[in-house]
mmCIF file of C-alpha atoms in Angstrom:
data_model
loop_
_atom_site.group_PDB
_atom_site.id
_atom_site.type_symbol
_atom_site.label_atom_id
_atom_site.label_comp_id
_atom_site.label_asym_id
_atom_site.label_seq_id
_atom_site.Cartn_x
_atom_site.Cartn_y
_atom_site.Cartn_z
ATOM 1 C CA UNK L 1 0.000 0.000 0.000
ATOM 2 C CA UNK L 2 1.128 3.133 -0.742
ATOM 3 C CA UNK L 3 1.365 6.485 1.456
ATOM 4 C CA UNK L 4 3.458 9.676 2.024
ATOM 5 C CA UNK L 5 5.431 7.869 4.360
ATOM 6 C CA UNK L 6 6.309 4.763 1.624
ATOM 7 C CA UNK L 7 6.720 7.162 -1.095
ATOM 8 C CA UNK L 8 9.182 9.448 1.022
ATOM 9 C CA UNK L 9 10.965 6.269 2.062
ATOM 10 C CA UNK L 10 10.986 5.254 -1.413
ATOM 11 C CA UNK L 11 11.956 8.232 -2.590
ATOM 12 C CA UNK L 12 14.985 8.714 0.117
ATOM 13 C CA UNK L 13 16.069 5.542 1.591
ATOM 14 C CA UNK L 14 16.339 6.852 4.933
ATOM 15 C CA UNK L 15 14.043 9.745 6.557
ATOM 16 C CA UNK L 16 14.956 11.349 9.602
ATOM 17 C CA UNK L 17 12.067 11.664 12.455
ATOM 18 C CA UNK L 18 11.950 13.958 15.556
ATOM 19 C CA UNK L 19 12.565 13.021 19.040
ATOM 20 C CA UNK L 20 12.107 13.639 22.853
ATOM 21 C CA UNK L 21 8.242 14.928 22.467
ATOM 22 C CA UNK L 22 8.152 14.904 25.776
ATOM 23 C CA UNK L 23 11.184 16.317 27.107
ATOM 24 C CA UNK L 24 10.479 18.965 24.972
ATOM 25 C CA UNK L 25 7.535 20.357 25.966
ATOM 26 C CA UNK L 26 8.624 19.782 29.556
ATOM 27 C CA UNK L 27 11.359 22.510 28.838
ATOM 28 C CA UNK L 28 8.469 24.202 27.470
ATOM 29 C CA UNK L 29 6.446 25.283 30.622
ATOM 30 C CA UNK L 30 4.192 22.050 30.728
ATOM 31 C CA UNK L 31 3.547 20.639 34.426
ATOM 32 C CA UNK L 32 4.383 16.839 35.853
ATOM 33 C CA UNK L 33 1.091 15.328 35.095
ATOM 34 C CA UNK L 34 -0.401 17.887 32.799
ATOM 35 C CA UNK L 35 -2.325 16.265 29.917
ATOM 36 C CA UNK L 36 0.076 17.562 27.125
ATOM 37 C CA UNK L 37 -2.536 16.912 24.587
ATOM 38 C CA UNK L 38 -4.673 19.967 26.196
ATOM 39 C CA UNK L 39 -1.745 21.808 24.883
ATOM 40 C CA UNK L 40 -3.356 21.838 21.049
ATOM 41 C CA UNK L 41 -5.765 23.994 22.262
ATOM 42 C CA UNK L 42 -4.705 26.083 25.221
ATOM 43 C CA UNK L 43 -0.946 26.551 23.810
ATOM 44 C CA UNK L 44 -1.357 26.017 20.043
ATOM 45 C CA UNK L 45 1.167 28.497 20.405
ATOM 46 C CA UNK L 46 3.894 26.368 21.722
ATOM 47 C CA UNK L 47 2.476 23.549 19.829
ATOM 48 C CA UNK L 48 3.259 25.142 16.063
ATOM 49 C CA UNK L 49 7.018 25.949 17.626
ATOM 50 C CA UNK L 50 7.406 22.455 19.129
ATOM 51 C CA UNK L 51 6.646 21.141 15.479
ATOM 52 C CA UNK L 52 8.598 24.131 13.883
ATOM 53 C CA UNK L 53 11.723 23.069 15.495
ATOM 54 C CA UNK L 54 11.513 19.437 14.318
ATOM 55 C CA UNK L 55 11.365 20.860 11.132
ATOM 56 C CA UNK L 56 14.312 23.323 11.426
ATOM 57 C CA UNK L 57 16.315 20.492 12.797
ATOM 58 C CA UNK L 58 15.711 18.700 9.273
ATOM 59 C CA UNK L 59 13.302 15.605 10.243
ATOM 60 C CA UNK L 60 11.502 14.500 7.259
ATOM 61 C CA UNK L 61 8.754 13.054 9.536
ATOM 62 C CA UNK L 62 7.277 14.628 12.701
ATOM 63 C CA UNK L 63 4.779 12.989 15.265
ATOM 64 C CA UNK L 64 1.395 15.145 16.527
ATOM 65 C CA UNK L 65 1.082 15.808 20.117
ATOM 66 C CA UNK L 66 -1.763 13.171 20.716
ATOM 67 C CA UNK L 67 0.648 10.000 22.390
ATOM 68 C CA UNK L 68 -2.120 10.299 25.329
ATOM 69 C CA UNK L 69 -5.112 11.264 23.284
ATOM 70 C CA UNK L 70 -7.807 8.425 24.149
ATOM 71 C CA UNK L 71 -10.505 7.963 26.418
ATOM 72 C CA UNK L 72 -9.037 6.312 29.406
ATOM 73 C CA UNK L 73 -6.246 8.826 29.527
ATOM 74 C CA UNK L 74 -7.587 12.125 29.589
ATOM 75 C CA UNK L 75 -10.500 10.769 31.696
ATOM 76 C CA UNK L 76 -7.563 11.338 34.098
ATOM 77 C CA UNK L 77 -8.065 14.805 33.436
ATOM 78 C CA UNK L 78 -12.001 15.253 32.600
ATOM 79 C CA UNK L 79 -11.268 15.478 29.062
ATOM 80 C CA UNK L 80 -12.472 11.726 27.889
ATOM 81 C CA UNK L 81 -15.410 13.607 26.076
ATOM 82 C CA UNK L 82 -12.574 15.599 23.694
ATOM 83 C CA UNK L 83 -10.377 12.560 22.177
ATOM 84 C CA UNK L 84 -11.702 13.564 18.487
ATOM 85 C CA UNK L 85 -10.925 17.100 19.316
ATOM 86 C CA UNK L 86 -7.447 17.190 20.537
ATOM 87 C CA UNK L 87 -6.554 14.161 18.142
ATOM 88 C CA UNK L 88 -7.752 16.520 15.414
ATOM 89 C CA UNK L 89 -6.461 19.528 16.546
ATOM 90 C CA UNK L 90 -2.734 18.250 16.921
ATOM 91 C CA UNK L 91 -2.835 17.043 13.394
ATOM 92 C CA UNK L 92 -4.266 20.500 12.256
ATOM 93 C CA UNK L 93 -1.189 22.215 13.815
ATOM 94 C CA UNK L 94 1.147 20.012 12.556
ATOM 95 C CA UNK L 95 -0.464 20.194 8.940
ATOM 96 C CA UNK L 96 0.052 23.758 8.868
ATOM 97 C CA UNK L 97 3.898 23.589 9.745
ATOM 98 C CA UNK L 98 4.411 20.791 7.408
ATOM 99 C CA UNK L 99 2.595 22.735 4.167
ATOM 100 C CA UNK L 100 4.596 25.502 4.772
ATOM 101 C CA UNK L 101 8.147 23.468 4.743
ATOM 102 C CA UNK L 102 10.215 23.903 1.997
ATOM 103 C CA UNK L 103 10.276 20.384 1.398
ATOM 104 C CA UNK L 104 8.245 16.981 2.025
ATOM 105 C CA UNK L 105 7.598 16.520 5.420
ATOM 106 C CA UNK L 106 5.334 14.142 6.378
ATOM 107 C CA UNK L 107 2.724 14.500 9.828
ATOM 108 C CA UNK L 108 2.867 11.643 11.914
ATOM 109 C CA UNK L 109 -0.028 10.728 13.780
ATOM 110 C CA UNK L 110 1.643 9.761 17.706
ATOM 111 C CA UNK L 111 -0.621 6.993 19.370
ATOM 112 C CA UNK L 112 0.689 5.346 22.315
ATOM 113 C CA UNK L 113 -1.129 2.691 24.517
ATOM 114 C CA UNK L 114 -4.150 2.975 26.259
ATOM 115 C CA UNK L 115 -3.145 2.934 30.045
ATOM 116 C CA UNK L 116 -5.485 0.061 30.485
ATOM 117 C CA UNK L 117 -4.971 -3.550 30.637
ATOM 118 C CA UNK L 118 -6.798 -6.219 28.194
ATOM 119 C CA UNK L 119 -8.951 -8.929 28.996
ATOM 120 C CA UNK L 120 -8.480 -11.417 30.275
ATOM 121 C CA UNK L 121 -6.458 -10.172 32.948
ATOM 122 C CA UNK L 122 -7.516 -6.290 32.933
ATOM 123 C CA UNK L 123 -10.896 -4.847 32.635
ATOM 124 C CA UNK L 124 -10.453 -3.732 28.652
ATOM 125 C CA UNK L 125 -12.401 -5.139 26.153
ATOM 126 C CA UNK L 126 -11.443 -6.016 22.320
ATOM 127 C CA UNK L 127 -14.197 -3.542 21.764
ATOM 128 C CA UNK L 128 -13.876 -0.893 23.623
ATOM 129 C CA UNK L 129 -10.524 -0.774 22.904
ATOM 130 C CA UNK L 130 -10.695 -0.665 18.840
ATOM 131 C CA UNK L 131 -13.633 2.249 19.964
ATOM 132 C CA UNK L 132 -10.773 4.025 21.636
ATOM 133 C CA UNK L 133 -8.033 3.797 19.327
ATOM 134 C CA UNK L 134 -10.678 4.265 15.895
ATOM 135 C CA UNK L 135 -11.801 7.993 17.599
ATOM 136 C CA UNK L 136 -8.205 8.736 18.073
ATOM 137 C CA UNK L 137 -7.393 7.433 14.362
ATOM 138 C CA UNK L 138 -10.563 9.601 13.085
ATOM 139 C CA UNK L 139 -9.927 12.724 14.573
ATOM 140 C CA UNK L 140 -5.895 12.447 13.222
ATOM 141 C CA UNK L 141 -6.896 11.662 9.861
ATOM 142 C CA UNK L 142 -9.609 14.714 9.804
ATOM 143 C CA UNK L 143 -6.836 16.774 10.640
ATOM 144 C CA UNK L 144 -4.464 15.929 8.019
ATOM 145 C CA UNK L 145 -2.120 13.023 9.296
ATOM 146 C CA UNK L 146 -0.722 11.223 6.513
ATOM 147 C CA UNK L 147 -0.104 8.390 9.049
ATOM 148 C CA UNK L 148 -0.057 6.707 12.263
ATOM 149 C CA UNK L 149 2.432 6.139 14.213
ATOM 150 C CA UNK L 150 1.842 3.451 17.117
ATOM 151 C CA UNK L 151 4.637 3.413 19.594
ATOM 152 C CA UNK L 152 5.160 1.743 23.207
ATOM 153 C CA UNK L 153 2.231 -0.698 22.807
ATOM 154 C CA UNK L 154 3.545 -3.571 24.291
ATOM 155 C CA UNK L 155 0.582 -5.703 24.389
ATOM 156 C CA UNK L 156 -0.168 -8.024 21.114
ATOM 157 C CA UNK L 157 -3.786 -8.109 21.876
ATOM 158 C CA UNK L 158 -3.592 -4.107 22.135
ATOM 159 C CA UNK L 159 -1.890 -3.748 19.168
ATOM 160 C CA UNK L 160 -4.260 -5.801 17.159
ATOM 161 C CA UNK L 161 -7.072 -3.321 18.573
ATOM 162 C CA UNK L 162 -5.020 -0.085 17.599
ATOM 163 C CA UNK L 163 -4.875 -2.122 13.979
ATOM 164 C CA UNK L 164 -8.125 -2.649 13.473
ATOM 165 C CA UNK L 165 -9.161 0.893 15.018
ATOM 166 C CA UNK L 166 -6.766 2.788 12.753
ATOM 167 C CA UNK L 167 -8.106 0.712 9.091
ATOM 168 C CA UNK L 168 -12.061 2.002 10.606
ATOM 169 C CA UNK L 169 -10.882 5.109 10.051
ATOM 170 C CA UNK L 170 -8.415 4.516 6.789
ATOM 171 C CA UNK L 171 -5.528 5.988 8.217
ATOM 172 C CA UNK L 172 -2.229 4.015 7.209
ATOM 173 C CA UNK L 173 -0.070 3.347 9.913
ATOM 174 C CA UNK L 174 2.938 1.749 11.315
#
């Protein structure tokens, strides 16, 4: 299957991705235990610069601020009702930085895991969980994510769910 990701690959061999998310937006003002997905709308500001820099820096490929953007994590912080939103949102941001690069860059949708634990030995369902990771897929892809990218989900039965959520929604991924 092709996508912007495959035909950059293709097209380069090697593509160049940013790092440290996280660490980043830490040095940026945001709080221990802050939801830093709120961030795409109460500091699109820092947002846009966060994704600006990755650019500057030369990555060819860029990942959204949405790693915690599904319903069991910002429940955490009464925001379960807003996945669609913020998933949106982030890619919206980053879509905007990456049209106005003078080159290919290509937005990365960030998913990371639920927080939950699957069935049989957690509380998570199959389900629920595709639900979860299909709104987060949905609201990336209206924004203008040429991808997903799915990172730290350790769980097979998890990562089948984020699969199956993400094709719902047609959003390639890896």
């Amino acid at each position: 299957m092709s996508n912007a990701f495959t035909d950059l690959l293709a097209e380069k061999g090697t593509l160049l991705a940013d790092g440290a998310t996280g660490t980043n937006l830490f040095n940026m003002g945001l709080m221990s235990g802050d939801a830093p997905e709120m961030w795409n709308t109460d500091e699109p500001k820092k947002i846009i610069k966060l994704y600006r820099f990755a650019v500057d820096s030369g990555s060819d490929l860029f990942l959204t601020n949405s790693f915690g953007a599904n319903a069991s994590r910002l429940k955490l912080h009464g925001a379960e009702k807003r996945v669609h939103e913020l998933s949106r949102v982030s890619a919206e941001l980053a879509r905007e930085v990456a049209d106005t690069a003078e080159r290919k860059v290509i937005v990365a949708g960030s998913v990371g895991p639920t927080g939950e634990i699957m069935e049989p030995v957690g509380t998570l369902t199959h389900s629920l969980a595709v639900e979860m990771f299909h709104e987060t897929a949905d609201g990336l892809k209206a924004g203008g994510a040429d991808i997903g990218w799915l990172e730290t989900i350790s769980a097979p039965e998890e990562y089948r769910a984020a699969a199956e959520g993400f094709a719902l929604a047609g959003l390639p991924w890896c």
